[in-house]
Tab-separated table of C-alpha atoms in Angstrom:
chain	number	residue	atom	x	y	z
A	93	UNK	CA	134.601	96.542	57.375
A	94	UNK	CA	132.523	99.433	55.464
A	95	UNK	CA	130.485	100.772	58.126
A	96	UNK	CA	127.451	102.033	57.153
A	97	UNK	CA	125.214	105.793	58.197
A	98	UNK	CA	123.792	105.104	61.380
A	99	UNK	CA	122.206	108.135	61.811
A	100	UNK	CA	121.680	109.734	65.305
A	101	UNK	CA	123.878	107.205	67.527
A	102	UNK	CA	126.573	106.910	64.505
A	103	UNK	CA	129.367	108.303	67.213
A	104	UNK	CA	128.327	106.180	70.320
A	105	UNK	CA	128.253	102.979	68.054
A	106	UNK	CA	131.675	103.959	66.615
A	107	UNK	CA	132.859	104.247	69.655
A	108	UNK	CA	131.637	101.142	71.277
A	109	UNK	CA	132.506	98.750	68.784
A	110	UNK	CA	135.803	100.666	69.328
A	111	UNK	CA	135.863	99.327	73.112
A	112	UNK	CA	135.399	95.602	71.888
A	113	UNK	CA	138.306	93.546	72.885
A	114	UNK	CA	138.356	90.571	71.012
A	115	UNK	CA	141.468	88.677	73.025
A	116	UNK	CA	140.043	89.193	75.899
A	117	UNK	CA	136.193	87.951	74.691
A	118	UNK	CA	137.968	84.636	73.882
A	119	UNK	CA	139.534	84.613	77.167
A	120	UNK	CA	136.591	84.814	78.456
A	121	UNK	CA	135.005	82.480	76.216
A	122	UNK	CA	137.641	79.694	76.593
A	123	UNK	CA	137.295	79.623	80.562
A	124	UNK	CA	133.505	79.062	80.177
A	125	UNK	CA	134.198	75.787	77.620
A	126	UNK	CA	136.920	74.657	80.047
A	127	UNK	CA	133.904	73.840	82.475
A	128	UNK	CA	132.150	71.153	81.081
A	129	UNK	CA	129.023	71.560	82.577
A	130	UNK	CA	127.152	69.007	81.491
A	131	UNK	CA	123.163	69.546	81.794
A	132	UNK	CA	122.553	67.387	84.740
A	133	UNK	CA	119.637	65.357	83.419
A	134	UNK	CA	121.418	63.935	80.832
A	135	UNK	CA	124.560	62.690	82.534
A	136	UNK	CA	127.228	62.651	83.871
A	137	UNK	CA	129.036	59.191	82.611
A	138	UNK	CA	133.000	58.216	82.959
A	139	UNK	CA	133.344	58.472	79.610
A	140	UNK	CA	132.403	62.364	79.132
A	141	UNK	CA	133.293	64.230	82.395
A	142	UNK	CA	136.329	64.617	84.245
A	143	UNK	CA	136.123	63.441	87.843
A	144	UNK	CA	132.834	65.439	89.649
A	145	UNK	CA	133.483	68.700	92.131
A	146	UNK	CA	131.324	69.897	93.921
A	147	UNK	CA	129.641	71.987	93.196
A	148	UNK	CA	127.879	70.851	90.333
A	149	UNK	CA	130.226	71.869	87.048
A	150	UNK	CA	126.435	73.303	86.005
A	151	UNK	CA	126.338	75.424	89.316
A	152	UNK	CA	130.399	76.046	88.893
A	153	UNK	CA	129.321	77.941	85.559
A	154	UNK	CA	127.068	80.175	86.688
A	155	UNK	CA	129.389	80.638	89.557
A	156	UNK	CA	131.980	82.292	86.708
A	157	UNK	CA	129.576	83.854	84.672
A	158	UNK	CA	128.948	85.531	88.313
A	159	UNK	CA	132.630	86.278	88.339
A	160	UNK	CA	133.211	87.659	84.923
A	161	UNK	CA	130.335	89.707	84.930
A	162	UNK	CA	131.898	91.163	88.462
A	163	UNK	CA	135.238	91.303	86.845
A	164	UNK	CA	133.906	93.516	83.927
A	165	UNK	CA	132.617	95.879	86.307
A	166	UNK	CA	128.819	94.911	86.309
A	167	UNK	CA	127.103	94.655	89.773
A	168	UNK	CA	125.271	91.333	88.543
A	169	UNK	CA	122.828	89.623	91.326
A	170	UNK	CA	122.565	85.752	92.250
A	171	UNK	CA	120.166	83.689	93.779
A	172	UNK	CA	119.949	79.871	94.484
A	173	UNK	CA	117.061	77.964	93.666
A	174	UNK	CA	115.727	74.589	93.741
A	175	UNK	CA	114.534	72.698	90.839
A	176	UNK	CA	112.144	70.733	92.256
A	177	UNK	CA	110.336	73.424	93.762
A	178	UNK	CA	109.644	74.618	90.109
A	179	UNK	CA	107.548	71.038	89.317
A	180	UNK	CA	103.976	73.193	89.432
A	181	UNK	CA	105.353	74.869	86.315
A	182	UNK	CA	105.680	71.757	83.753
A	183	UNK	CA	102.497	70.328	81.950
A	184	UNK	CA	103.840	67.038	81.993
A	185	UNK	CA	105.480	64.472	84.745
A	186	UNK	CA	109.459	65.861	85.099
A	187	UNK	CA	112.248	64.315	86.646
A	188	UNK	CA	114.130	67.581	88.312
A	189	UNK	CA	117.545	68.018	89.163
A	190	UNK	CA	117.941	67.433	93.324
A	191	UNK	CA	120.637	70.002	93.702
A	192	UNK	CA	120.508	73.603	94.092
A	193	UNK	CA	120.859	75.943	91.475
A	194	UNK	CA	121.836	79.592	90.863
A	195	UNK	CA	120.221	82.359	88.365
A	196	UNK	CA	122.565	85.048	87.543
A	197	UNK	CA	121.627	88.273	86.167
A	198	UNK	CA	122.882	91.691	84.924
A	199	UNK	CA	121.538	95.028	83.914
A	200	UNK	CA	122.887	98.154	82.368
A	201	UNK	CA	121.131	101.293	81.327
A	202	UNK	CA	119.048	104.150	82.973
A	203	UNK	CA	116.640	101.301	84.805
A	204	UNK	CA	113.860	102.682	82.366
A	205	UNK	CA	112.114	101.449	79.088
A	206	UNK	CA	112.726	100.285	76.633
A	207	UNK	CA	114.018	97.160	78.066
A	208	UNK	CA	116.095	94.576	76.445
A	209	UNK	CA	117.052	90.725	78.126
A	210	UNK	CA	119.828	88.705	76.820
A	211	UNK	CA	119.701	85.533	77.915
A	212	UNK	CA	121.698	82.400	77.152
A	213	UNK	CA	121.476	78.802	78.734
A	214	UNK	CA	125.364	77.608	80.270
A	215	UNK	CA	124.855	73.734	80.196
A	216	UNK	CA	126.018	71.967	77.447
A	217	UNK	CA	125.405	68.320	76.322
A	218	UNK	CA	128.236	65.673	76.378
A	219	UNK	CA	131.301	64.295	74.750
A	220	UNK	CA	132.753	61.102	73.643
A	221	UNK	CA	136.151	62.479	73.384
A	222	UNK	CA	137.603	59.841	71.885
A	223	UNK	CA	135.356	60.680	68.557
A	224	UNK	CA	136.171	63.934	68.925
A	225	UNK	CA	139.171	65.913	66.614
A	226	UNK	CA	139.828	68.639	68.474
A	227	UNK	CA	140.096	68.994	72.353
A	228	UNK	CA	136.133	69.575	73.845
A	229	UNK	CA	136.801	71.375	76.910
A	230	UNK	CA	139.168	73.721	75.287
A	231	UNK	CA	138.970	76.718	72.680
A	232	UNK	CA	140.694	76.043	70.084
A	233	UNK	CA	141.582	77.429	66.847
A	234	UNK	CA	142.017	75.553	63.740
A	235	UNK	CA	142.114	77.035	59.902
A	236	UNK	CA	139.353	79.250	59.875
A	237	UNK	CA	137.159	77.854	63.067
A	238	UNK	CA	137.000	77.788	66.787
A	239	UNK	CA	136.080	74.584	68.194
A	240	UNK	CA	134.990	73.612	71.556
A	241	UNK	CA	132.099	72.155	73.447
A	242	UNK	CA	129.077	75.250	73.722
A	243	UNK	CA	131.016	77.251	71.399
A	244	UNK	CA	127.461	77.627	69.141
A	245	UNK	CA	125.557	76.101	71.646
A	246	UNK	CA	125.260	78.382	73.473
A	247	UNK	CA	128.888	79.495	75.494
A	248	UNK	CA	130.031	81.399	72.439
A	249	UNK	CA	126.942	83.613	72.433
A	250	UNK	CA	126.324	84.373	76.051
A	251	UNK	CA	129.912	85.462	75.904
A	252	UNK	CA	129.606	87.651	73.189
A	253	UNK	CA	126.311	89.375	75.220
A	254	UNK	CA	128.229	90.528	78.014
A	255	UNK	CA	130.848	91.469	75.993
A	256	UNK	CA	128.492	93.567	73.537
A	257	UNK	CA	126.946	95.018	76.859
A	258	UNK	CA	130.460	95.858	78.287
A	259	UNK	CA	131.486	97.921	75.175
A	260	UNK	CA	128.679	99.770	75.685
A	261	UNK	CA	129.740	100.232	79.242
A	262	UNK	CA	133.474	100.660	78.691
A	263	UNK	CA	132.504	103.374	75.728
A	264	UNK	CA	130.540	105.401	78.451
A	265	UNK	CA	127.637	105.986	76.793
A	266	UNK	CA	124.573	105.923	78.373
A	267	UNK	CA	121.607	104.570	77.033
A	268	UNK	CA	117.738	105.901	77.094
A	269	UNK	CA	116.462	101.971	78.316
A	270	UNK	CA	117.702	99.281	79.615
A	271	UNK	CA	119.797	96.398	78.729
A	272	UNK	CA	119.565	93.061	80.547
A	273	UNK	CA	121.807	89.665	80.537
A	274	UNK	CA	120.686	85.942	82.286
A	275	UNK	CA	122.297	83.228	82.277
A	276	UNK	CA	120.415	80.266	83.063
A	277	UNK	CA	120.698	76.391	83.595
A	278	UNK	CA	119.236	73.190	82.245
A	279	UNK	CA	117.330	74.213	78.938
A	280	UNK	CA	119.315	70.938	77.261
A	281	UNK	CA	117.128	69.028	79.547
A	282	UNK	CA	114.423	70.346	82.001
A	283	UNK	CA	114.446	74.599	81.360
A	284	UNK	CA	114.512	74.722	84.974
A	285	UNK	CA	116.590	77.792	84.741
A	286	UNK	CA	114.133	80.373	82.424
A	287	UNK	CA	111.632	78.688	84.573
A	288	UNK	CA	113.360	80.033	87.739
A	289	UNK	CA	114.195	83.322	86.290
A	290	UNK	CA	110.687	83.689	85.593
A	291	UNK	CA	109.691	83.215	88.901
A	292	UNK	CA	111.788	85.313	90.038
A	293	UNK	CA	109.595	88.242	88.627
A	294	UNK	CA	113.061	90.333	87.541
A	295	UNK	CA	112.480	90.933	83.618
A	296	UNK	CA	110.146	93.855	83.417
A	297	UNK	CA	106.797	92.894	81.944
A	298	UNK	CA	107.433	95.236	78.683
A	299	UNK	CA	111.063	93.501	77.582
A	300	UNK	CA	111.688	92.332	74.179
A	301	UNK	CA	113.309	88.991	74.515
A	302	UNK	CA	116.767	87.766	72.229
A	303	UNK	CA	117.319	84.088	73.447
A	304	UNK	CA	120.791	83.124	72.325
A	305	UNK	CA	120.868	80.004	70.024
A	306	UNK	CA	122.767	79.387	66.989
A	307	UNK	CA	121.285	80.367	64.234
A	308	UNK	CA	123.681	81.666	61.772
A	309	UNK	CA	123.248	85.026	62.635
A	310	UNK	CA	119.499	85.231	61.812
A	311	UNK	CA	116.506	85.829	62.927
A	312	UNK	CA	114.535	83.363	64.052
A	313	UNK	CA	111.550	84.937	64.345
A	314	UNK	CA	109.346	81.325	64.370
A	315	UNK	CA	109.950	78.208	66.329
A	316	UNK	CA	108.950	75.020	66.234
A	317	UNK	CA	106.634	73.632	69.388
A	318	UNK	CA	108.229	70.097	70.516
A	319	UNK	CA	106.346	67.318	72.479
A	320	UNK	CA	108.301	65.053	74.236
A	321	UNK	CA	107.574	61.309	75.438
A	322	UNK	CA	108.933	58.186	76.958
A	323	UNK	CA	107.497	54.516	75.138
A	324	UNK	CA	108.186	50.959	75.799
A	325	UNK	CA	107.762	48.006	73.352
A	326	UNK	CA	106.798	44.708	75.607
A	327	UNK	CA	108.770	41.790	74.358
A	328	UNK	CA	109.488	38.080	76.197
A	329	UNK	CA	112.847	37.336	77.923
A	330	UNK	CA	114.782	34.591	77.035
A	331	UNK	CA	118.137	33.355	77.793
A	332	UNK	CA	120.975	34.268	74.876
A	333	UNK	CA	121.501	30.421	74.346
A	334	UNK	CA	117.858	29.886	73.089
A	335	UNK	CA	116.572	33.178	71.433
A	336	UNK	CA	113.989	31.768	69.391
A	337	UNK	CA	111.537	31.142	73.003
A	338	UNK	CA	111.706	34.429	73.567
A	339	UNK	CA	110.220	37.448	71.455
A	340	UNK	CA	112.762	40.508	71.043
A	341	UNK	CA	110.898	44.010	71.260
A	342	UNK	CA	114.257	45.536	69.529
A	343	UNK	CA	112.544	43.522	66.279
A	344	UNK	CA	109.507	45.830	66.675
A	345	UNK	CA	111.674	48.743	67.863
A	346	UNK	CA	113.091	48.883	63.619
A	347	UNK	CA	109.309	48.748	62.225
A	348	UNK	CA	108.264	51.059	64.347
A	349	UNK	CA	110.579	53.780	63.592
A	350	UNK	CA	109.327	53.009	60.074
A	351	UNK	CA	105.679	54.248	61.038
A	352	UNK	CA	107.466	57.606	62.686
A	353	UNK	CA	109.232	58.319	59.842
A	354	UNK	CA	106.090	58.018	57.586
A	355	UNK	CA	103.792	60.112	59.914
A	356	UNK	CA	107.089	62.626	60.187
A	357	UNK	CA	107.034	62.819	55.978
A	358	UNK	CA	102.933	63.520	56.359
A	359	UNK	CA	103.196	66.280	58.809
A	360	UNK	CA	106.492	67.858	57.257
A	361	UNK	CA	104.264	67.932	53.756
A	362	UNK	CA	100.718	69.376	55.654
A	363	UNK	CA	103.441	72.539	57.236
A	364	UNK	CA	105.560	73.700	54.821
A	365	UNK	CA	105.419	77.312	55.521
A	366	UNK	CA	108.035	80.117	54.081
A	367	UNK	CA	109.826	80.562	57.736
A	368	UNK	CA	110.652	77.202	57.388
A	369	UNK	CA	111.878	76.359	54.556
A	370	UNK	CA	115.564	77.285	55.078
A	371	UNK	CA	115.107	73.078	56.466
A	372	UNK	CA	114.393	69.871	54.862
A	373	UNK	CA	112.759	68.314	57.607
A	374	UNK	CA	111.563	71.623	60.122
A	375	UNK	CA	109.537	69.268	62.009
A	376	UNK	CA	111.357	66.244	62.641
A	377	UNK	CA	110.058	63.174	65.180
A	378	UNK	CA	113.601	61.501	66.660
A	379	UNK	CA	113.956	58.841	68.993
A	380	UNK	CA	116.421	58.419	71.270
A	381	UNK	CA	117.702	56.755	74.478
A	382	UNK	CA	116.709	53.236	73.601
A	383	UNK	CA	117.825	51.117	76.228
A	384	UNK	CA	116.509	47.560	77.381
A	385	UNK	CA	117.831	44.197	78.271
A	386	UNK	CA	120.131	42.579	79.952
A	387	UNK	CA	123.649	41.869	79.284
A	388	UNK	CA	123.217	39.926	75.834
A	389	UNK	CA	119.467	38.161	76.948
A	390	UNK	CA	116.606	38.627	74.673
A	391	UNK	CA	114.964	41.753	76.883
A	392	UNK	CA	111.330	41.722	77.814
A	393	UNK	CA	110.876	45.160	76.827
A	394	UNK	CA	112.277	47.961	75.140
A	395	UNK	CA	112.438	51.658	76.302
A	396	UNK	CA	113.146	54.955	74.269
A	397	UNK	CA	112.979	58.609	74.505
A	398	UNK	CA	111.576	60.529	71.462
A	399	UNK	CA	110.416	64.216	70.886
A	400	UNK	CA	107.574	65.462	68.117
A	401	UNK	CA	108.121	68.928	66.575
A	402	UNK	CA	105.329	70.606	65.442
A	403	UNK	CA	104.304	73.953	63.728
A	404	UNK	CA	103.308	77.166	66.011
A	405	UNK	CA	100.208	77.623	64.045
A	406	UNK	CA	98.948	73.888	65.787
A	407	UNK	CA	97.334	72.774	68.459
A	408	UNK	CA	99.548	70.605	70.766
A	409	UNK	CA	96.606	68.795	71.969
A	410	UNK	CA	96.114	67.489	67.950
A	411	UNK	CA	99.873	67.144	67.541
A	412	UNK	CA	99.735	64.265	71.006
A	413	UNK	CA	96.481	62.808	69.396
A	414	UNK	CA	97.918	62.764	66.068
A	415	UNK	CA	100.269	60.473	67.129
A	416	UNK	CA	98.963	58.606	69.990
A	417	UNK	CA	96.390	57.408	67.177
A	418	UNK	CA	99.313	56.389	64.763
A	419	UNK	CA	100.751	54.564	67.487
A	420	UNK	CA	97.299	52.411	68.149
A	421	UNK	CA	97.132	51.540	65.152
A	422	UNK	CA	100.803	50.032	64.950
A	423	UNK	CA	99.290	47.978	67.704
A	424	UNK	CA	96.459	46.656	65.799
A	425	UNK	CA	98.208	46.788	62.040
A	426	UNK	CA	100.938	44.151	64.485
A	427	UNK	CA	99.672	41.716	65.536
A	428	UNK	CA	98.756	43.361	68.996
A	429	UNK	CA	102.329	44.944	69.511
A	430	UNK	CA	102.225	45.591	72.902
A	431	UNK	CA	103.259	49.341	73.741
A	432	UNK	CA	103.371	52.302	76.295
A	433	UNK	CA	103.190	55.228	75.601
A	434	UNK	CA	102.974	58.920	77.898
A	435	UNK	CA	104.101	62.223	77.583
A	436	UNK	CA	106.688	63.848	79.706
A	437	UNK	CA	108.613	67.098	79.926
A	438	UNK	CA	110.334	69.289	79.568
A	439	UNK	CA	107.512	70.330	76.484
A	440	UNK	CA	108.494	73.336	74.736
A	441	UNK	CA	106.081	76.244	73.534
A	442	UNK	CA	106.207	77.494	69.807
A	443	UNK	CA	106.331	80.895	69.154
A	444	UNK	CA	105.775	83.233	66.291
A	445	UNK	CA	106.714	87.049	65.735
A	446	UNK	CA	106.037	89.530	63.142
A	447	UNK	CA	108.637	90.817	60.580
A	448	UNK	CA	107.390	94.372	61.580
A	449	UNK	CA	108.652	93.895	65.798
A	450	UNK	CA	110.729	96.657	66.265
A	451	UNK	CA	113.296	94.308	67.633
A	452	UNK	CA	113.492	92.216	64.305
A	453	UNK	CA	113.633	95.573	62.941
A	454	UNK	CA	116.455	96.820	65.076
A	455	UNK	CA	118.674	93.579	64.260
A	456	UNK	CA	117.892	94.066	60.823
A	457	UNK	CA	119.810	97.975	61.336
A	458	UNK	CA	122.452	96.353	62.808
A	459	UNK	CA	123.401	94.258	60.329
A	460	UNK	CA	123.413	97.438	58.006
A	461	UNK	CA	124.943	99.577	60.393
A	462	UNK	CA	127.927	96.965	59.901
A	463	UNK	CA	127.638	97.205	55.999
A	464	UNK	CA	126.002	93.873	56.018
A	465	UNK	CA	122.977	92.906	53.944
A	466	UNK	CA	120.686	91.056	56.583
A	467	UNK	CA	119.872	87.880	56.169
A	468	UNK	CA	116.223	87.010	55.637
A	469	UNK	CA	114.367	86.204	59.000
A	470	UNK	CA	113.260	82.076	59.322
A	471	UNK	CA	111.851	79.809	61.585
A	472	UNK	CA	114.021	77.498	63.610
A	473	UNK	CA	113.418	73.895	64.281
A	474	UNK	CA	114.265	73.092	67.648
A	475	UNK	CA	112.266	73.990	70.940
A	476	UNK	CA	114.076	77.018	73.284
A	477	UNK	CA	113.312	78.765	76.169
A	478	UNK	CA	111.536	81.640	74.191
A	479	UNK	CA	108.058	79.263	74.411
A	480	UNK	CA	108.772	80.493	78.204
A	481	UNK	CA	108.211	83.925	77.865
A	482	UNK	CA	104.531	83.646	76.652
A	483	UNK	CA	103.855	87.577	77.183
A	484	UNK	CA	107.174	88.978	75.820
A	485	UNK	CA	107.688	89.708	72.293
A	486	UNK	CA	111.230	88.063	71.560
A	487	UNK	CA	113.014	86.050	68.850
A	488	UNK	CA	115.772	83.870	68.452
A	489	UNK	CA	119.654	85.047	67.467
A	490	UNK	CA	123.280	83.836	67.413
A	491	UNK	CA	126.445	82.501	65.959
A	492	UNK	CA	126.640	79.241	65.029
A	493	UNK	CA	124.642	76.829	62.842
A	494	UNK	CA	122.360	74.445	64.751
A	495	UNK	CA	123.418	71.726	62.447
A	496	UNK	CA	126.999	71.857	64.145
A	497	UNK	CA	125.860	72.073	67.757
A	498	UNK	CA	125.895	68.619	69.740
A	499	UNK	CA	128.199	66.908	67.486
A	500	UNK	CA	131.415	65.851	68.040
A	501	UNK	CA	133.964	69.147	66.747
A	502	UNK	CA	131.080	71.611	67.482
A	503	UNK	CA	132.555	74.364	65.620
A	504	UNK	CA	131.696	78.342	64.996
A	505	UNK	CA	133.586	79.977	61.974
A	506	UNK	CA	136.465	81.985	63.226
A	507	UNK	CA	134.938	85.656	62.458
A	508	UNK	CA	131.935	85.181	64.170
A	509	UNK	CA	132.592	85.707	68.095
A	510	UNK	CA	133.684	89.588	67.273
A	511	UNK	CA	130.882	89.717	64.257
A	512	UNK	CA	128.035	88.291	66.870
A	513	UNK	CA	129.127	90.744	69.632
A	514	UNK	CA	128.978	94.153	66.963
A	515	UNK	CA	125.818	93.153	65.544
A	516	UNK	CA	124.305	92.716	69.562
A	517	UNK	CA	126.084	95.908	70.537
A	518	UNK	CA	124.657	97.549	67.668
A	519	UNK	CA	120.918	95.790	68.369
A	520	UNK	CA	121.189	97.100	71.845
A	521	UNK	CA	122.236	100.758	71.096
A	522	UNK	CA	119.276	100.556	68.362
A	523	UNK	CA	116.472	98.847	70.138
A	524	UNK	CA	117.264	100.976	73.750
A	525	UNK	CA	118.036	103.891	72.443
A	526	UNK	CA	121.040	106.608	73.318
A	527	UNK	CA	120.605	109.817	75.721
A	528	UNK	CA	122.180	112.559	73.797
A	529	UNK	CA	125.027	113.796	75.242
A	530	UNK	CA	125.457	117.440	76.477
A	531	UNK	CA	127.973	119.641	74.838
């Protein structure tokens, strides 16, 4: 790799990407995978996890995180938690995990600014294994990819944090701010863990934020806003023998998804903005979760999840009313359809950055400092826990394309664990600065 000038802190970032050891990164990365810790609101099932320890696998992650972080000679802090004492800090009705929890967190620098938090989410969603190619709860290499459940979403890039943040460490040099790692629990399905680092009051007030999602190594210095609700189509019950006396909401269920996908195409078209289109549909509406019936009966009523994306530039408030009015008049356009509809969380705030935030700017050096051209800055589409840190400046960065994250074979190319770690070691030395050293 042609390294390129990096001016003032050329010799410390020689000498840290020096101190990166990519065997033992994987090491480390494979023993996080092996957990399959499963976010706890969507699961578990017999079909996904191995038999359940306690404690929670979710809770067993943080525990190693806890450990490697020790092991690496950081002198990380823990603290246990419970969910539902965080339900004041949703917007919307939340079902909250009844179990304790644990925040971890790490710091390394001179304690003053400018400050710099890491943080990466360690649940993961779940597996079918039997549609799976390659063995989920296990690194594995094949051809010119790692595979392995939270490899881009998001195991592989926590890993590569610390790892960034103990080359720094290992290359003894000592930086002018502050560098900070979390790892938290439950963003696939409640956020309870930002939410609980938050309340813990530990990031300084004046941190830049880098949440750790896949993004291909870019920027993302916009993301999407997401809604999220529950709705049930009312149908009539009827024995499986005589179907016709009975009226089967899974009929309405198809011509409704019809009317989402028409009012998804409308608001898609109304914001197409440049961030955004890297992706063909940055704002989708999905449903998900349908269940209803039972056994093979005609069901009374239908139930599904679904989530609305929506652009940071709008109102949530007009994004709900938007389509709460598009599902009234399914109702009435139906023949009196009957359905329920009501908003529930975990919601997920938009955010938006300029291109001119020194920390954009910073990964931007990195990537140069590596002889790199950077890659122009977008807007994801999914909902993160950067909408949680309302007064931080912060974007979005990682290995790993979103469109290979909870799929079966979740998969990052085989350079990028050492190639994420350089470019955050580099961001790091950039953004915090290095104390010069005395002669």
């Amino acid at each position: 790799m042609a390294l390129r000038s990096l001016s003032t802190v050329s010799t410390p970032f020689l000498r840290a990407i020096s101190c990166i050891d990519t065997p033992a990164l994987l090491r480390t990365l494979n023993r996080w995978i092996e957990i399959p810790s499963i976010s706890g609101h969507l699961g578990p099932s017999s079909q996904s996890l191995p038999e359940i320890e306690s404690p929670s696998h979710e809770v067993k992650m943080q525990l190693q995180v806890l450990t490697d972080l020790k092991n690496l000679g950081f002198d990380p802090i823990s603290w246990p938690y419970q969910p539902s004492g965080l339900a004041y800090k949703y917007k919307d009705p939340i079902s909250l995990p009844t179990e304790e929890r644990l925040g971890v967190f790490a710091s390394y620098g001179s304690g003053d600014a400018p400050h710099l938090l890491l943080t990466s989410h360690t649940d993961v969603v779940t597996v079918l294994p039997e549609v799976w190619q390659q063995e989920p709860w296990k690194l594995t290499r094949s051809g010119d990819k790692f595979y392995g459940r939270g490899v881009a979403d998001t195991k592989g890039n926590g890993v590569a944090a610390i790892h960034a943040i103990h080359a720094i460490r290992k290359a003894k040099i000592r930086l002018k701010g502050t560098v900070h790692y979390a790892a938290v629990s439950g963003e696939e399905s409640t956020c309870e863990g930002t939410l609980a680092l938050t309340d813990k009051e530990i990031v300084p007030p004046d941190a830049g934020v880098i949440v750790l999602e896949p993004t291909g190594l870019r920027t993302g210095i916009e993301g999407a806003g997401v809604s999220t609700f529950r709705l049930t189509l009312k149908g009539r019950a009827a024995h499986a023998s005589v179907r016709h006396v009975g009226k089967d909401p899974y009929d309405d269920y198809y011509y409704f998804r019809r009317s989402v996908q028409a009012l998804e195409y409308q608001r898609n078209r109304r914001w197409s903005t440049p961030s955004f289109l890297h992706w063909p549909i940055p704002f989708p509406i999905t449903l998900g979760g349908v269940r209803g019936g039972f056994g093979v009966d005609v069901p009374d009523e239908v139930s599904f999840l679904g989530r609305v994306g929506y652009h940071p530039e709008e109102n949530p408030l007009d994004v709900r009313q938007e389509f709460e009015d598009m599902v009234t008049h399914f109702s009435e356009m139906n023949q009196g359809i009957e359905l329920e509809l009501s908003w529930i969380g975990p919601s997920y705030e938009p955010f938006s950055q300029s291109e001119d935030l020194s920390l954009v700017k910073a990964i931007r050096s990195a990537h140069l400092d590596l002889g790199r051209d950077f890659p122009l800055e977008i807007g994801v589409p999914y909902g993160c826990d950067l909408g949680h840190f309302p007064n931080h400046l912060g974007v979005v960065f990682g290995m790993g394309e979103i469109e290979n994250a909870h799929v079966p074979d979740e998969f990052v190319h085989a350079r990028e664990p050492e190639l994420a770690t350089q470019i955050l070691c580099a961001t790091i030395l950039r953004y915090c600065g290095v104390r010069e050293e005395k002669n």
